[in-house]
């Protein structure tokens, strides 16, 4: 019989219990967001549980239990019977434009759980799960997950890190955002550079419909959205083509790279934003890698395998593998232009 190391076992059990606490917090966090409990607590706290219930229009008994769970998780501050959000807690749960707002991550986790039966079946068949067949509103959750990073870095840091691109955008450039999803990245660029023209492409009609509605809600006239695949979208002579957190999801990213090269005008730039990752598993055994490998298992790899070729790069492909794919399309100069804890920005010319 194998001898059990009690210290090692207790450390593992403690880690698993912590993980379970986070897992069972997913529906509670989403309830707090959906019902405005975090937002209201930020505005009126410190308050008693019944006061928060009254202000948010919720039943007191439920709110008391919710607050107790939130306090035990460290998501809400409790002192002498009063509940509040510290500035740091508000930054994560109650401020939509915060760079570390993580509500979208909880939405994505919930969609991943709902997606389990489809992915579990795919484990046996080896087939994929198409993006349009993912459980729940996976597209909404993913858009919300990436939004804080785009809002706080795209225009401020990532575009300026590219060689001469912001000057072109200010004067008036032609831009394609390939794999645009709900169009959040496209809209941010269109708002920042009114002299430029933008088109967003995505192979998922539902996402293009949502992106079009978002653009109309913002009253933007310098962009539009079209259904199109990365390997054969319409349009030529672009000054800039962008791909945000989607190259690794594509079935045939090499064909996409080749088509993007042809769609760029001479001297044009391809900006590829991908999840932060090292080139080896050992480099990615960390909290960020853990999140991305899990999401990749449930979302990214099934999405790629459901498409032609099904290269299935995965969300932790790493810069070396991504560079190989980009070079295969005819690009000769690739560099890491910027990075955050969650993303790397590659410039290809």
mmCIF file of C-alpha atoms in Angstrom:
data_model
loop_
_atom_site.group_PDB
_atom_site.id
_atom_site.type_symbol
_atom_site.label_atom_id
_atom_site.label_comp_id
_atom_site.label_asym_id
_atom_site.label_seq_id
_atom_site.Cartn_x
_atom_site.Cartn_y
_atom_site.Cartn_z
ATOM 1 C CA UNK A 1 0.000 0.000 0.000
ATOM 2 C CA UNK A 2 1.293 3.419 -0.939
ATOM 3 C CA UNK A 3 2.224 5.510 2.066
ATOM 4 C CA UNK A 4 0.355 8.807 2.317
ATOM 5 C CA UNK A 5 2.287 11.946 3.215
ATOM 6 C CA UNK A 6 -0.136 13.631 5.590
ATOM 7 C CA UNK A 7 1.376 17.082 5.110
ATOM 8 C CA UNK A 8 1.172 16.864 1.328
ATOM 9 C CA UNK A 9 -2.355 15.467 1.539
ATOM 10 C CA UNK A 10 -3.552 18.227 3.851
ATOM 11 C CA UNK A 11 -2.032 20.863 1.587
ATOM 12 C CA UNK A 12 -3.840 19.390 -1.411
ATOM 13 C CA UNK A 13 -7.157 19.114 0.422
ATOM 14 C CA UNK A 14 -6.799 22.702 1.597
ATOM 15 C CA UNK A 15 -6.134 23.858 -1.954
ATOM 16 C CA UNK A 16 -9.130 21.913 -3.289
ATOM 17 C CA UNK A 17 -11.409 23.325 -0.589
ATOM 18 C CA UNK A 18 -10.306 26.807 -1.579
ATOM 19 C CA UNK A 19 -11.058 26.002 -5.202
ATOM 20 C CA UNK A 20 -14.491 24.661 -4.306
ATOM 21 C CA UNK A 21 -15.219 27.841 -2.401
ATOM 22 C CA UNK A 22 -14.467 29.791 -5.555
ATOM 23 C CA UNK A 23 -16.503 27.427 -7.714
ATOM 24 C CA UNK A 24 -19.633 27.659 -5.580
ATOM 25 C CA UNK A 25 -19.221 31.446 -5.532
ATOM 26 C CA UNK A 26 -19.865 31.655 -9.284
ATOM 27 C CA UNK A 27 -23.694 31.819 -9.079
ATOM 28 C CA UNK A 28 -23.561 34.132 -6.052
ATOM 29 C CA UNK A 29 -21.275 36.618 -7.781
ATOM 30 C CA UNK A 30 -23.476 36.580 -10.880
ATOM 31 C CA UNK A 31 -26.574 37.165 -8.725
ATOM 32 C CA UNK A 32 -24.864 40.060 -6.997
ATOM 33 C CA UNK A 33 -24.021 41.601 -10.348
ATOM 34 C CA UNK A 34 -27.386 40.943 -11.997
ATOM 35 C CA UNK A 35 -29.392 42.360 -9.080
ATOM 36 C CA UNK A 36 -27.113 45.341 -8.535
ATOM 37 C CA UNK A 37 -26.083 44.268 -5.046
ATOM 38 C CA UNK A 38 -22.420 45.145 -5.542
ATOM 39 C CA UNK A 39 -23.247 48.442 -7.188
ATOM 40 C CA UNK A 40 -25.731 49.405 -4.474
ATOM 41 C CA UNK A 41 -23.368 48.360 -1.680
ATOM 42 C CA UNK A 42 -20.641 50.519 -3.187
ATOM 43 C CA UNK A 43 -23.019 53.500 -3.265
ATOM 44 C CA UNK A 44 -24.584 53.254 0.209
ATOM 45 C CA UNK A 45 -22.252 51.114 2.356
ATOM 46 C CA UNK A 46 -21.424 50.509 5.147
ATOM 47 C CA UNK A 47 -24.951 49.219 5.795
ATOM 48 C CA UNK A 48 -26.798 46.450 7.558
ATOM 49 C CA UNK A 49 -28.027 43.545 5.472
ATOM 50 C CA UNK A 50 -31.656 44.641 5.696
ATOM 51 C CA UNK A 51 -30.730 48.122 4.479
ATOM 52 C CA UNK A 52 -29.018 46.689 1.413
ATOM 53 C CA UNK A 53 -32.034 44.475 0.781
ATOM 54 C CA UNK A 54 -34.369 47.466 0.951
ATOM 55 C CA UNK A 55 -32.180 49.623 -1.296
ATOM 56 C CA UNK A 56 -31.844 46.899 -3.919
ATOM 57 C CA UNK A 57 -35.446 45.703 -3.814
ATOM 58 C CA UNK A 58 -34.516 42.197 -2.678
ATOM 59 C CA UNK A 59 -35.774 39.864 0.050
ATOM 60 C CA UNK A 60 -33.827 40.468 3.308
ATOM 61 C CA UNK A 61 -33.300 36.821 4.190
ATOM 62 C CA UNK A 62 -31.646 36.078 0.882
ATOM 63 C CA UNK A 63 -29.473 39.181 1.075
ATOM 64 C CA UNK A 64 -28.290 38.327 4.587
ATOM 65 C CA UNK A 65 -27.147 34.887 3.469
ATOM 66 C CA UNK A 66 -25.571 36.274 0.295
ATOM 67 C CA UNK A 67 -23.623 38.854 2.284
ATOM 68 C CA UNK A 68 -22.430 36.207 4.725
ATOM 69 C CA UNK A 69 -21.087 34.120 1.856
ATOM 70 C CA UNK A 70 -19.461 37.158 0.258
ATOM 71 C CA UNK A 71 -17.806 38.142 3.516
ATOM 72 C CA UNK A 72 -16.498 34.596 4.014
ATOM 73 C CA UNK A 73 -15.039 34.735 0.493
ATOM 74 C CA UNK A 74 -13.391 38.084 1.125
ATOM 75 C CA UNK A 75 -15.429 39.683 -1.655
ATOM 76 C CA UNK A 76 -17.321 41.983 0.758
ATOM 77 C CA UNK A 77 -16.032 43.691 3.913
ATOM 78 C CA UNK A 78 -17.828 43.038 7.228
ATOM 79 C CA UNK A 79 -17.271 44.854 10.493
ATOM 80 C CA UNK A 80 -19.570 45.143 13.523
ATOM 81 C CA UNK A 81 -22.665 44.060 11.631
ATOM 82 C CA UNK A 82 -22.105 46.450 8.740
ATOM 83 C CA UNK A 83 -21.234 45.486 5.177
ATOM 84 C CA UNK A 84 -19.326 47.500 2.587
ATOM 85 C CA UNK A 85 -16.944 47.229 -0.339
ATOM 86 C CA UNK A 86 -13.347 48.269 0.089
ATOM 87 C CA UNK A 87 -11.950 50.272 -2.852
ATOM 88 C CA UNK A 88 -10.184 47.136 -4.011
ATOM 89 C CA UNK A 89 -13.329 44.998 -3.827
ATOM 90 C CA UNK A 90 -15.265 47.653 -5.725
ATOM 91 C CA UNK A 91 -12.540 47.693 -8.380
ATOM 92 C CA UNK A 92 -13.102 43.974 -9.010
ATOM 93 C CA UNK A 93 -16.888 43.686 -8.624
ATOM 94 C CA UNK A 94 -18.583 47.068 -8.974
ATOM 95 C CA UNK A 95 -16.711 49.184 -11.517
ATOM 96 C CA UNK A 96 -17.378 48.011 -15.102
ATOM 97 C CA UNK A 97 -14.453 49.906 -16.626
ATOM 98 C CA UNK A 98 -11.882 48.796 -14.056
ATOM 99 C CA UNK A 99 -8.953 46.921 -15.628
ATOM 100 C CA UNK A 100 -9.503 44.134 -13.086
ATOM 101 C CA UNK A 101 -13.290 43.855 -13.246
ATOM 102 C CA UNK A 102 -13.714 40.076 -13.223
ATOM 103 C CA UNK A 103 -17.482 39.628 -13.481
ATOM 104 C CA UNK A 104 -17.066 38.436 -17.066
ATOM 105 C CA UNK A 105 -14.796 35.660 -15.833
ATOM 106 C CA UNK A 106 -17.576 34.379 -13.561
ATOM 107 C CA UNK A 107 -20.030 34.514 -16.490
ATOM 108 C CA UNK A 108 -17.561 32.521 -18.582
ATOM 109 C CA UNK A 109 -17.099 29.953 -15.814
ATOM 110 C CA UNK A 110 -20.863 29.447 -15.636
ATOM 111 C CA UNK A 111 -21.057 28.961 -19.403
ATOM 112 C CA UNK A 112 -18.216 26.445 -19.230
ATOM 113 C CA UNK A 113 -20.120 24.362 -16.670
ATOM 114 C CA UNK A 114 -23.225 24.467 -18.845
ATOM 115 C CA UNK A 115 -21.077 23.401 -21.796
ATOM 116 C CA UNK A 116 -19.790 20.276 -20.040
ATOM 117 C CA UNK A 117 -22.103 17.666 -21.655
ATOM 118 C CA UNK A 118 -21.152 18.758 -25.185
ATOM 119 C CA UNK A 119 -17.423 18.884 -24.509
ATOM 120 C CA UNK A 120 -17.520 15.639 -22.529
ATOM 121 C CA UNK A 121 -19.083 13.912 -25.523
ATOM 122 C CA UNK A 122 -16.424 15.432 -27.795
ATOM 123 C CA UNK A 123 -13.706 13.872 -25.618
ATOM 124 C CA UNK A 124 -14.894 10.473 -26.876
ATOM 125 C CA UNK A 125 -15.470 11.376 -30.522
ATOM 126 C CA UNK A 126 -12.577 13.797 -31.045
ATOM 127 C CA UNK A 127 -14.941 16.131 -32.846
ATOM 128 C CA UNK A 128 -15.398 19.777 -31.939
ATOM 129 C CA UNK A 129 -18.167 21.912 -30.511
ATOM 130 C CA UNK A 130 -18.965 24.753 -32.889
ATOM 131 C CA UNK A 131 -18.833 28.291 -31.542
ATOM 132 C CA UNK A 132 -22.492 28.762 -32.429
ATOM 133 C CA UNK A 133 -23.409 25.583 -30.542
ATOM 134 C CA UNK A 134 -21.696 26.468 -27.255
ATOM 135 C CA UNK A 135 -24.006 26.360 -24.245
ATOM 136 C CA UNK A 136 -25.575 29.530 -22.884
ATOM 137 C CA UNK A 137 -24.493 32.915 -24.177
ATOM 138 C CA UNK A 138 -20.821 31.994 -24.336
ATOM 139 C CA UNK A 139 -20.274 34.850 -26.791
ATOM 140 C CA UNK A 140 -21.711 37.382 -24.324
ATOM 141 C CA UNK A 141 -19.603 36.034 -21.461
ATOM 142 C CA UNK A 142 -16.372 36.044 -23.452
ATOM 143 C CA UNK A 143 -17.027 39.567 -24.729
ATOM 144 C CA UNK A 144 -17.553 40.752 -21.179
ATOM 145 C CA UNK A 145 -14.464 38.874 -19.970
ATOM 146 C CA UNK A 146 -12.133 40.645 -22.404
ATOM 147 C CA UNK A 147 -13.801 44.071 -22.309
ATOM 148 C CA UNK A 148 -11.887 45.514 -19.284
ATOM 149 C CA UNK A 149 -8.544 44.731 -20.895
ATOM 150 C CA UNK A 150 -9.544 46.340 -24.174
ATOM 151 C CA UNK A 151 -11.037 49.419 -22.515
ATOM 152 C CA UNK A 152 -7.897 50.067 -20.485
ATOM 153 C CA UNK A 153 -5.130 49.096 -22.895
ATOM 154 C CA UNK A 154 -6.131 48.952 -26.563
ATOM 155 C CA UNK A 155 -6.112 52.660 -27.456
ATOM 156 C CA UNK A 156 -3.883 53.777 -24.574
ATOM 157 C CA UNK A 157 -1.034 51.247 -24.889
ATOM 158 C CA UNK A 158 -1.362 48.559 -27.559
ATOM 159 C CA UNK A 159 -1.935 50.651 -30.690
ATOM 160 C CA UNK A 160 0.773 53.214 -29.737
ATOM 161 C CA UNK A 161 3.212 50.315 -29.327
ATOM 162 C CA UNK A 162 2.901 49.536 -33.048
ATOM 163 C CA UNK A 163 5.281 51.309 -35.414
ATOM 164 C CA UNK A 164 3.571 54.440 -36.787
ATOM 165 C CA UNK A 165 0.067 52.995 -36.599
ATOM 166 C CA UNK A 166 -1.577 55.658 -34.411
ATOM 167 C CA UNK A 167 -0.378 58.414 -36.768
ATOM 168 C CA UNK A 168 -2.027 56.600 -39.667
ATOM 169 C CA UNK A 169 -5.218 56.119 -37.679
ATOM 170 C CA UNK A 170 -5.369 59.802 -36.765
ATOM 171 C CA UNK A 171 -5.002 60.842 -40.391
ATOM 172 C CA UNK A 172 -7.445 58.276 -41.687
ATOM 173 C CA UNK A 173 -6.759 54.583 -42.223
ATOM 174 C CA UNK A 174 -8.672 51.534 -43.395
ATOM 175 C CA UNK A 175 -8.924 48.898 -40.666
ATOM 176 C CA UNK A 176 -10.332 45.376 -40.417
ATOM 177 C CA UNK A 177 -11.007 43.720 -37.060
ATOM 178 C CA UNK A 178 -11.083 40.000 -37.845
ATOM 179 C CA UNK A 179 -12.842 37.720 -35.374
ATOM 180 C CA UNK A 180 -14.459 40.781 -33.815
ATOM 181 C CA UNK A 181 -17.117 38.961 -31.787
ATOM 182 C CA UNK A 182 -19.495 41.513 -30.307
ATOM 183 C CA UNK A 183 -17.386 44.321 -31.730
ATOM 184 C CA UNK A 184 -16.119 45.846 -28.485
ATOM 185 C CA UNK A 185 -12.580 46.204 -29.816
ATOM 186 C CA UNK A 186 -13.808 47.613 -33.132
ATOM 187 C CA UNK A 187 -16.015 50.170 -31.423
ATOM 188 C CA UNK A 188 -13.235 51.353 -29.114
ATOM 189 C CA UNK A 189 -10.950 51.974 -32.090
ATOM 190 C CA UNK A 190 -13.682 53.672 -34.110
ATOM 191 C CA UNK A 191 -14.468 56.010 -31.221
ATOM 192 C CA UNK A 192 -10.806 56.930 -30.757
ATOM 193 C CA UNK A 193 -10.044 57.515 -34.442
ATOM 194 C CA UNK A 194 -13.030 59.143 -36.177
ATOM 195 C CA UNK A 195 -11.059 59.838 -39.375
ATOM 196 C CA UNK A 196 -10.482 56.133 -39.984
ATOM 197 C CA UNK A 197 -12.890 53.554 -41.377
ATOM 198 C CA UNK A 198 -13.410 50.220 -39.636
ATOM 199 C CA UNK A 199 -15.026 46.936 -40.576
ATOM 200 C CA UNK A 200 -15.478 44.028 -38.190
ATOM 201 C CA UNK A 201 -15.655 40.445 -39.453
ATOM 202 C CA UNK A 202 -16.825 37.369 -37.573
ATOM 203 C CA UNK A 203 -18.030 33.973 -38.750
ATOM 204 C CA UNK A 204 -20.820 33.899 -36.141
ATOM 205 C CA UNK A 205 -23.955 35.728 -37.398
ATOM 206 C CA UNK A 206 -25.330 36.212 -33.884
ATOM 207 C CA UNK A 207 -22.190 38.052 -32.809
ATOM 208 C CA UNK A 208 -22.302 40.284 -35.889
ATOM 209 C CA UNK A 209 -25.908 41.165 -35.083
ATOM 210 C CA UNK A 210 -24.921 42.086 -31.525
ATOM 211 C CA UNK A 211 -21.939 44.114 -32.769
ATOM 212 C CA UNK A 212 -24.122 46.026 -35.217
ATOM 213 C CA UNK A 213 -26.597 46.852 -32.448
ATOM 214 C CA UNK A 214 -23.752 48.067 -30.207
ATOM 215 C CA UNK A 215 -22.410 50.331 -32.955
ATOM 216 C CA UNK A 216 -25.842 51.797 -33.575
ATOM 217 C CA UNK A 217 -26.317 52.405 -29.853
ATOM 218 C CA UNK A 218 -23.075 54.400 -29.827
ATOM 219 C CA UNK A 219 -24.127 56.399 -32.888
ATOM 220 C CA UNK A 220 -20.962 55.510 -34.780
ATOM 221 C CA UNK A 221 -20.878 55.997 -38.537
ATOM 222 C CA UNK A 222 -17.262 55.113 -39.347
ATOM 223 C CA UNK A 223 -17.655 51.364 -38.925
ATOM 224 C CA UNK A 224 -19.788 48.445 -39.979
ATOM 225 C CA UNK A 225 -19.840 44.712 -39.400
ATOM 226 C CA UNK A 226 -20.037 41.788 -41.803
ATOM 227 C CA UNK A 227 -20.248 38.017 -41.487
ATOM 228 C CA UNK A 228 -16.956 36.662 -42.782
ATOM 229 C CA UNK A 229 -14.355 34.006 -42.068
ATOM 230 C CA UNK A 230 -10.750 34.871 -41.322
ATOM 231 C CA UNK A 231 -9.475 32.842 -44.264
ATOM 232 C CA UNK A 232 -11.708 34.400 -46.938
ATOM 233 C CA UNK A 233 -13.372 37.643 -45.751
ATOM 234 C CA UNK A 234 -14.036 40.317 -48.344
ATOM 235 C CA UNK A 235 -12.013 43.507 -48.436
ATOM 236 C CA UNK A 236 -8.537 44.557 -49.516
ATOM 237 C CA UNK A 237 -5.925 47.268 -49.054
ATOM 238 C CA UNK A 238 -6.190 47.562 -45.283
ATOM 239 C CA UNK A 239 -3.647 49.684 -43.396
ATOM 240 C CA UNK A 240 -4.233 47.670 -40.234
ATOM 241 C CA UNK A 241 -5.804 44.303 -39.518
ATOM 242 C CA UNK A 242 -6.407 43.221 -35.927
ATOM 243 C CA UNK A 243 -7.201 39.877 -34.307
ATOM 244 C CA UNK A 244 -8.130 39.996 -30.627
ATOM 245 C CA UNK A 245 -7.929 36.745 -28.645
ATOM 246 C CA UNK A 246 -9.184 34.702 -31.572
ATOM 247 C CA UNK A 247 -6.300 33.405 -33.718
ATOM 248 C CA UNK A 248 -5.911 30.332 -31.514
ATOM 249 C CA UNK A 249 -9.658 29.600 -31.860
ATOM 250 C CA UNK A 250 -9.517 29.377 -35.646
ATOM 251 C CA UNK A 251 -9.649 26.020 -37.397
ATOM 252 C CA UNK A 252 -7.033 27.029 -39.934
ATOM 253 C CA UNK A 253 -5.040 29.981 -38.569
ATOM 254 C CA UNK A 254 -2.335 29.440 -41.205
ATOM 255 C CA UNK A 255 -4.879 30.021 -43.999
ATOM 256 C CA UNK A 256 -6.115 33.042 -42.047
ATOM 257 C CA UNK A 257 -2.574 34.417 -41.840
ATOM 258 C CA UNK A 258 -2.098 33.998 -45.599
ATOM 259 C CA UNK A 259 -5.399 35.711 -46.389
ATOM 260 C CA UNK A 260 -4.703 38.555 -43.978
ATOM 261 C CA UNK A 261 -1.314 39.102 -45.649
ATOM 262 C CA UNK A 262 -3.047 39.453 -49.028
ATOM 263 C CA UNK A 263 -5.696 41.787 -47.589
ATOM 264 C CA UNK A 264 -3.107 44.233 -46.221
ATOM 265 C CA UNK A 265 -1.780 46.998 -48.410
ATOM 266 C CA UNK A 266 1.988 47.269 -48.843
ATOM 267 C CA UNK A 267 3.425 48.415 -45.526
ATOM 268 C CA UNK A 268 0.317 47.399 -43.629
ATOM 269 C CA UNK A 269 0.402 45.959 -40.109
ATOM 270 C CA UNK A 270 -1.263 42.940 -38.544
ATOM 271 C CA UNK A 271 -1.822 43.238 -34.788
ATOM 272 C CA UNK A 272 -2.372 39.897 -33.058
ATOM 273 C CA UNK A 273 -3.537 39.981 -29.435
ATOM 274 C CA UNK A 274 -3.375 36.580 -27.770
ATOM 275 C CA UNK A 275 -3.570 35.212 -24.220
ATOM 276 C CA UNK A 276 -0.303 35.546 -22.312
ATOM 277 C CA UNK A 277 1.611 32.272 -22.317
ATOM 278 C CA UNK A 278 5.090 30.850 -22.220
ATOM 279 C CA UNK A 279 6.248 28.332 -24.788
ATOM 280 C CA UNK A 280 6.254 25.322 -22.452
ATOM 281 C CA UNK A 281 3.840 23.755 -19.997
ATOM 282 C CA UNK A 282 6.296 24.399 -17.175
ATOM 283 C CA UNK A 283 6.207 28.144 -17.892
ATOM 284 C CA UNK A 284 2.410 28.136 -17.775
ATOM 285 C CA UNK A 285 1.869 26.322 -14.494
ATOM 286 C CA UNK A 286 0.644 29.443 -12.724
ATOM 287 C CA UNK A 287 -2.735 31.064 -11.957
ATOM 288 C CA UNK A 288 -3.070 32.643 -15.419
ATOM 289 C CA UNK A 289 -2.118 29.434 -17.196
ATOM 290 C CA UNK A 290 -4.549 27.506 -15.056
ATOM 291 C CA UNK A 291 -7.434 29.727 -16.118
ATOM 292 C CA UNK A 292 -6.469 29.717 -19.771
ATOM 293 C CA UNK A 293 -5.825 25.969 -20.041
ATOM 294 C CA UNK A 294 -9.229 25.295 -18.469
ATOM 295 C CA UNK A 295 -11.014 27.721 -20.776
ATOM 296 C CA UNK A 296 -9.079 26.298 -23.698
ATOM 297 C CA UNK A 297 -10.238 22.760 -22.885
ATOM 298 C CA UNK A 298 -13.883 23.797 -22.660
ATOM 299 C CA UNK A 299 -14.061 26.535 -25.324
ATOM 300 C CA UNK A 300 -11.047 27.136 -27.572
ATOM 301 C CA UNK A 301 -9.985 23.627 -28.578
ATOM 302 C CA UNK A 302 -13.580 22.427 -29.212
ATOM 303 C CA UNK A 303 -14.244 25.564 -31.302
ATOM 304 C CA UNK A 304 -11.176 24.981 -33.474
ATOM 305 C CA UNK A 305 -11.810 21.254 -33.895
ATOM 306 C CA UNK A 306 -15.307 22.023 -35.176
ATOM 307 C CA UNK A 307 -13.843 23.961 -38.128
ATOM 308 C CA UNK A 308 -11.946 23.013 -41.270
ATOM 309 C CA UNK A 309 -8.412 21.724 -40.557
ATOM 310 C CA UNK A 310 -8.951 21.994 -36.777
ATOM 311 C CA UNK A 311 -5.384 22.940 -35.882
ATOM 312 C CA UNK A 312 -6.489 23.532 -32.263
ATOM 313 C CA UNK A 313 -3.615 25.760 -31.153
ATOM 314 C CA UNK A 314 -5.226 26.271 -27.754
ATOM 315 C CA UNK A 315 -5.240 29.401 -25.598
ATOM 316 C CA UNK A 316 -1.716 28.718 -24.308
ATOM 317 C CA UNK A 317 -0.013 28.219 -27.660
ATOM 318 C CA UNK A 318 2.821 30.581 -26.707
ATOM 319 C CA UNK A 319 4.710 33.173 -28.722
ATOM 320 C CA UNK A 320 6.995 30.722 -30.519
ATOM 321 C CA UNK A 321 4.123 28.634 -31.935
ATOM 322 C CA UNK A 322 2.081 31.722 -32.786
ATOM 323 C CA UNK A 323 5.067 33.204 -34.598
ATOM 324 C CA UNK A 324 5.379 30.031 -36.682
ATOM 325 C CA UNK A 325 1.728 30.334 -37.714
ATOM 326 C CA UNK A 326 2.059 34.028 -38.538
ATOM 327 C CA UNK A 327 5.233 33.469 -40.599
ATOM 328 C CA UNK A 328 3.480 30.739 -42.588
ATOM 329 C CA UNK A 329 1.222 33.438 -44.021
ATOM 330 C CA UNK A 330 4.111 35.375 -45.519
ATOM 331 C CA UNK A 331 4.984 37.752 -42.703
ATOM 332 C CA UNK A 332 8.721 38.233 -42.177
ATOM 333 C CA UNK A 333 8.913 40.580 -39.198
ATOM 334 C CA UNK A 334 7.127 39.649 -35.953
ATOM 335 C CA UNK A 335 7.796 41.201 -32.566
ATOM 336 C CA UNK A 336 6.099 41.401 -29.189
ATOM 337 C CA UNK A 337 5.024 45.035 -29.070
ATOM 338 C CA UNK A 338 3.275 45.069 -25.672
ATOM 339 C CA UNK A 339 1.975 42.828 -22.925
ATOM 340 C CA UNK A 340 -0.203 42.691 -19.840
ATOM 341 C CA UNK A 341 -0.511 39.915 -17.243
ATOM 342 C CA UNK A 342 -3.290 38.421 -19.394
ATOM 343 C CA UNK A 343 -2.330 39.281 -22.982
ATOM 344 C CA UNK A 344 0.564 39.577 -25.409
ATOM 345 C CA UNK A 345 0.449 41.906 -28.418
ATOM 346 C CA UNK A 346 2.329 40.811 -31.539
ATOM 347 C CA UNK A 347 3.077 43.084 -34.483
ATOM 348 C CA UNK A 348 3.493 41.387 -37.875
ATOM 349 C CA UNK A 349 4.624 43.061 -41.099
#
